[in-house]
Short mmCIF file of C-alpha atoms in Angstrom, two decimals:
data_model
loop_
_atom_site.label_atom_id
_atom_site.label_comp_id
_atom_site.label_asym_id
_atom_site.label_seq_id
_atom_site.Cartn_x
_atom_site.Cartn_y
_atom_site.Cartn_z
CA MET P 1 22.81 -15.81 4.44
CA SER P 2 25.13 -13.51 6.23
CA PRO P 3 28.84 -13.48 5.34
CA ARG P 4 29.39 -16.28 7.88
CA GLY P 5 26.66 -18.48 6.36
CA ILE P 6 24.10 -17.75 9.08
CA ALA P 7 20.58 -16.94 7.90
CA ILE P 8 19.49 -13.37 8.57
CA PRO P 9 16.05 -13.41 10.21
CA ASP P 10 13.36 -11.55 8.26
CA LEU P 11 15.91 -10.37 5.68
CA ARG P 12 13.29 -9.47 3.11
CA GLU P 13 11.36 -7.22 5.50
CA ARG P 14 14.59 -5.79 6.88
CA LEU P 15 15.65 -4.74 3.37
CA PHE P 16 12.18 -3.37 2.54
CA THR P 17 12.08 -1.28 5.70
CA ALA P 18 15.62 -0.05 5.08
CA ALA P 19 14.66 0.96 1.53
CA GLU P 20 11.74 3.00 2.84
CA ARG P 21 14.01 4.79 5.31
CA VAL P 22 16.63 5.47 2.62
CA MET P 23 14.00 6.80 0.23
CA SER P 24 12.56 9.04 2.91
CA ARG P 25 15.98 10.38 3.81
CA ASP P 26 17.76 10.51 0.42
CA GLY P 27 14.95 10.67 -2.16
CA THR P 28 16.44 7.83 -4.19
CA LEU P 29 17.48 4.22 -3.81
CA THR P 30 20.65 2.32 -4.56
CA SER P 31 21.44 -1.26 -3.66
CA ARG P 32 24.40 -0.14 -1.59
CA ALA P 33 22.41 2.45 0.39
CA ILE P 34 19.72 -0.12 1.15
CA THR P 35 22.13 -2.80 2.36
CA GLU P 36 24.11 -0.27 4.41
CA GLU P 37 20.90 0.94 6.05
CA ALA P 38 19.86 -2.66 6.73
CA GLY P 39 23.29 -3.48 8.17
CA CYS P 40 23.85 -6.25 5.60
CA ALA P 41 26.70 -7.18 3.30
CA LYS P 42 26.81 -5.15 0.07
CA GLY P 43 25.83 -7.99 -2.24
CA VAL P 44 22.99 -9.45 -0.17
CA LEU P 45 20.27 -7.61 -2.10
CA HIS P 46 21.52 -9.02 -5.40
CA THR P 47 21.86 -12.47 -3.86
CA HIS P 48 18.15 -12.53 -3.00
CA PHE P 49 16.71 -10.39 -5.82
CA ALA P 50 17.50 -10.16 -9.53
CA GLY P 51 18.71 -6.58 -9.18
CA LEU P 52 17.32 -3.28 -7.91
CA ASP P 53 14.29 -3.28 -10.25
CA ALA P 54 13.21 -6.71 -9.03
CA PHE P 55 13.73 -5.62 -5.43
CA VAL P 56 11.66 -2.44 -5.89
CA ALA P 57 8.88 -4.40 -7.62
CA GLU P 58 8.79 -6.92 -4.76
CA LEU P 59 8.71 -4.10 -2.22
CA ILE P 60 5.73 -2.47 -3.96
CA LEU P 61 3.90 -5.78 -4.36
CA ASP P 62 4.53 -6.64 -0.71
CA ARG P 63 3.15 -3.31 0.50
CA PHE P 64 0.11 -3.57 -1.78
CA ALA P 65 -0.53 -7.11 -0.53
CA ARG P 66 -0.53 -5.79 3.04
CA MET P 67 -2.93 -3.05 2.02
CA ALA P 68 -5.21 -5.61 0.35
CA THR P 69 -5.09 -7.81 3.46
CA HIS P 70 -6.23 -4.86 5.54
CA ALA P 71 -9.04 -4.20 3.04
CA GLY P 72 -9.94 -7.89 3.16
CA ASP P 73 -10.51 -7.52 6.90
CA LEU P 74 -13.40 -5.10 6.27
CA PRO P 75 -16.11 -7.82 6.36
CA ALA P 76 -15.16 -8.54 9.98
CA ARG P 77 -15.89 -4.90 10.77
CA VAL P 78 -19.44 -4.89 9.41
CA GLY P 79 -21.71 -3.66 12.18
CA THR P 80 -18.83 -2.42 14.35
CA GLY P 81 -17.61 1.15 14.66
CA THR P 82 -19.01 3.29 11.88
CA PRO P 83 -18.51 2.83 8.16
CA VAL P 84 -16.65 6.15 8.06
CA GLU P 85 -14.32 5.06 10.89
CA ASN P 86 -13.66 1.69 9.25
CA LEU P 87 -12.87 3.26 5.88
CA ASP P 88 -10.70 5.87 7.58
CA ALA P 89 -8.68 3.05 9.19
CA LEU P 90 -8.21 1.50 5.75
CA ALA P 91 -7.19 4.87 4.32
CA ARG P 92 -4.52 5.14 7.00
CA ALA P 93 -3.17 1.71 6.02
CA VAL P 94 -3.16 2.64 2.34
CA LEU P 95 -1.50 5.99 2.87
CA ALA P 96 1.12 4.40 5.12
CA LEU P 97 2.69 3.26 1.84
CA ASP P 98 5.59 5.56 1.09
CA SER P 99 4.51 7.66 -1.91
CA ALA P 100 8.17 8.35 -2.71
CA VAL P 101 8.88 4.62 -3.05
CA VAL P 102 5.79 4.18 -5.22
CA ALA P 103 6.85 7.11 -7.41
CA PHE P 104 10.42 5.78 -7.58
CA SER P 105 9.12 2.43 -8.79
CA LEU P 106 7.57 4.20 -11.77
CA THR P 107 10.98 5.58 -12.78
CA ARG P 108 12.37 2.06 -12.99
CA PRO P 109 10.93 0.52 -16.18
CA GLY P 110 11.70 -3.03 -15.10
CA ALA P 111 10.08 -2.53 -11.70
CA ALA P 112 7.02 -0.81 -13.15
CA GLN P 113 6.53 -3.58 -15.73
CA SER P 114 6.94 -6.31 -13.12
CA VAL P 115 4.32 -4.69 -10.89
CA ARG P 116 1.88 -4.28 -13.82
CA ASP P 117 2.44 -7.89 -14.87
CA ALA P 118 1.88 -9.14 -11.33
CA TRP P 119 -1.34 -7.15 -10.99
CA GLN P 120 -2.58 -8.46 -14.33
CA SER P 121 -1.82 -11.98 -13.10
CA GLY P 122 -3.94 -11.43 -10.00
CA ALA P 123 -1.55 -10.03 -7.39
CA PRO P 124 -3.38 -7.81 -4.91
CA GLY P 125 -3.53 -4.15 -5.87
CA PHE P 126 -6.02 -1.32 -6.01
CA GLY P 127 -8.60 -3.52 -7.77
CA THR P 128 -8.61 -5.89 -4.80
CA VAL P 129 -9.05 -2.98 -2.41
CA GLN P 130 -11.85 -1.50 -4.51
CA ARG P 131 -13.79 -4.79 -4.53
CA SER P 132 -13.34 -5.12 -0.76
CA ILE P 133 -14.67 -1.61 -0.13
CA ASP P 134 -17.66 -2.18 -2.42
CA GLY P 135 -18.52 -5.47 -0.70
CA TYR P 136 -18.09 -3.92 2.72
CA LEU P 137 -20.32 -0.95 1.91
CA ARG P 138 -23.01 -3.24 0.44
CA ALA P 139 -22.95 -5.32 3.64
CA GLU P 140 -23.27 -2.16 5.75
CA GLN P 141 -26.07 -1.02 3.44
CA GLU P 142 -27.94 -4.29 4.09
CA ARG P 143 -27.65 -3.60 7.82
CA GLY P 144 -29.03 -0.09 7.35
CA ARG P 145 -25.75 1.62 8.25
CA VAL P 146 -25.20 3.14 4.78
CA ALA P 147 -28.00 4.90 2.88
CA GLU P 148 -30.10 2.52 0.79
CA GLY P 149 -29.58 4.36 -2.50
CA ALA P 150 -25.81 4.80 -2.15
CA ASP P 151 -23.85 3.66 -5.19
CA THR P 152 -21.29 1.55 -3.32
CA GLU P 153 -19.37 0.64 -6.46
CA SER P 154 -18.83 4.31 -7.35
CA ILE P 155 -17.91 5.19 -3.78
CA ALA P 156 -15.30 2.42 -3.75
CA LEU P 157 -13.87 3.61 -7.08
CA ALA P 158 -13.78 7.23 -5.90
CA LEU P 159 -11.94 6.30 -2.69
CA VAL P 160 -9.41 4.10 -4.45
CA GLY P 161 -8.93 6.76 -7.13
CA THR P 162 -8.26 9.36 -4.44
CA TRP P 163 -5.78 7.11 -2.64
CA HIS P 164 -4.09 6.26 -5.93
CA HIS P 165 -3.73 9.96 -6.74
CA LEU P 166 -2.28 10.74 -3.32
CA LEU P 167 0.20 7.87 -3.51
CA MET P 168 1.30 8.60 -7.05
CA THR P 169 1.66 12.36 -6.66
CA GLY P 170 2.38 12.82 -2.97
CA ALA P 171 -0.35 15.50 -3.09
CA GLY P 172 -2.94 16.01 -0.40
CA GLY P 173 -1.82 19.15 1.34
CA PRO P 174 -0.26 19.30 4.76
CA ASP P 175 -2.45 16.45 6.09
CA PRO P 176 -3.53 13.96 3.41
CA LEU P 177 -5.29 11.85 6.06
CA GLU P 178 -7.58 14.77 6.93
CA THR P 179 -8.26 15.32 3.23
CA VAL P 180 -9.20 11.65 2.86
CA ALA P 181 -11.34 11.73 6.01
CA ARG P 182 -13.33 14.64 4.55
CA ILE P 183 -13.78 12.78 1.26
CA ILE P 184 -14.95 9.63 3.07
CA ARG P 185 -17.47 11.64 5.10
CA ALA P 186 -18.73 13.31 1.92
CA LEU P 187 -19.05 10.07 -0.06
CA VAL P 188 -20.47 7.62 2.49
CA PRO P 189 -24.06 8.65 3.19
CA ALA P 190 -25.57 7.67 6.52
CA PRO P 191 -29.07 6.16 6.41
#
């Protein structure tokens, strides 16, 4: 609720987006900076979340859920475009996560533990994405669009491992998307 008791539309997403902007600009997050960026009352974050750690954990889990949803859409792409193009589109969605926010979440013990606990309880994360990629590549393999002998499980693990590394370290050179595109082309053998 706003100070006048009126619900703020899409407050959660508004705060998440504001946090990403603040992190990009300032390199750190505070509750006050987030609410100022979102144009909300100072205490609104703490009204809706059990503190900054809980907020950061929810932000990470939300962004990983979006990433997993995008990966879950891969079966609908079987037989369309090319496998490399489809995996490149997924890579773009994954790497759209702000690596600074992900790294910041690791500096917050409460946030990091909440994210780990949620993933262990089945919340979507890299494991979900890996399974989606493996299933997608196997389906493309059955259609003859990926080489018959390709180890789809290892390819999926290698891609997710690469994306994990890039998100956790912010590495990848001047254009991490080009780096990932090269890796996808190298790993996904055409028939």
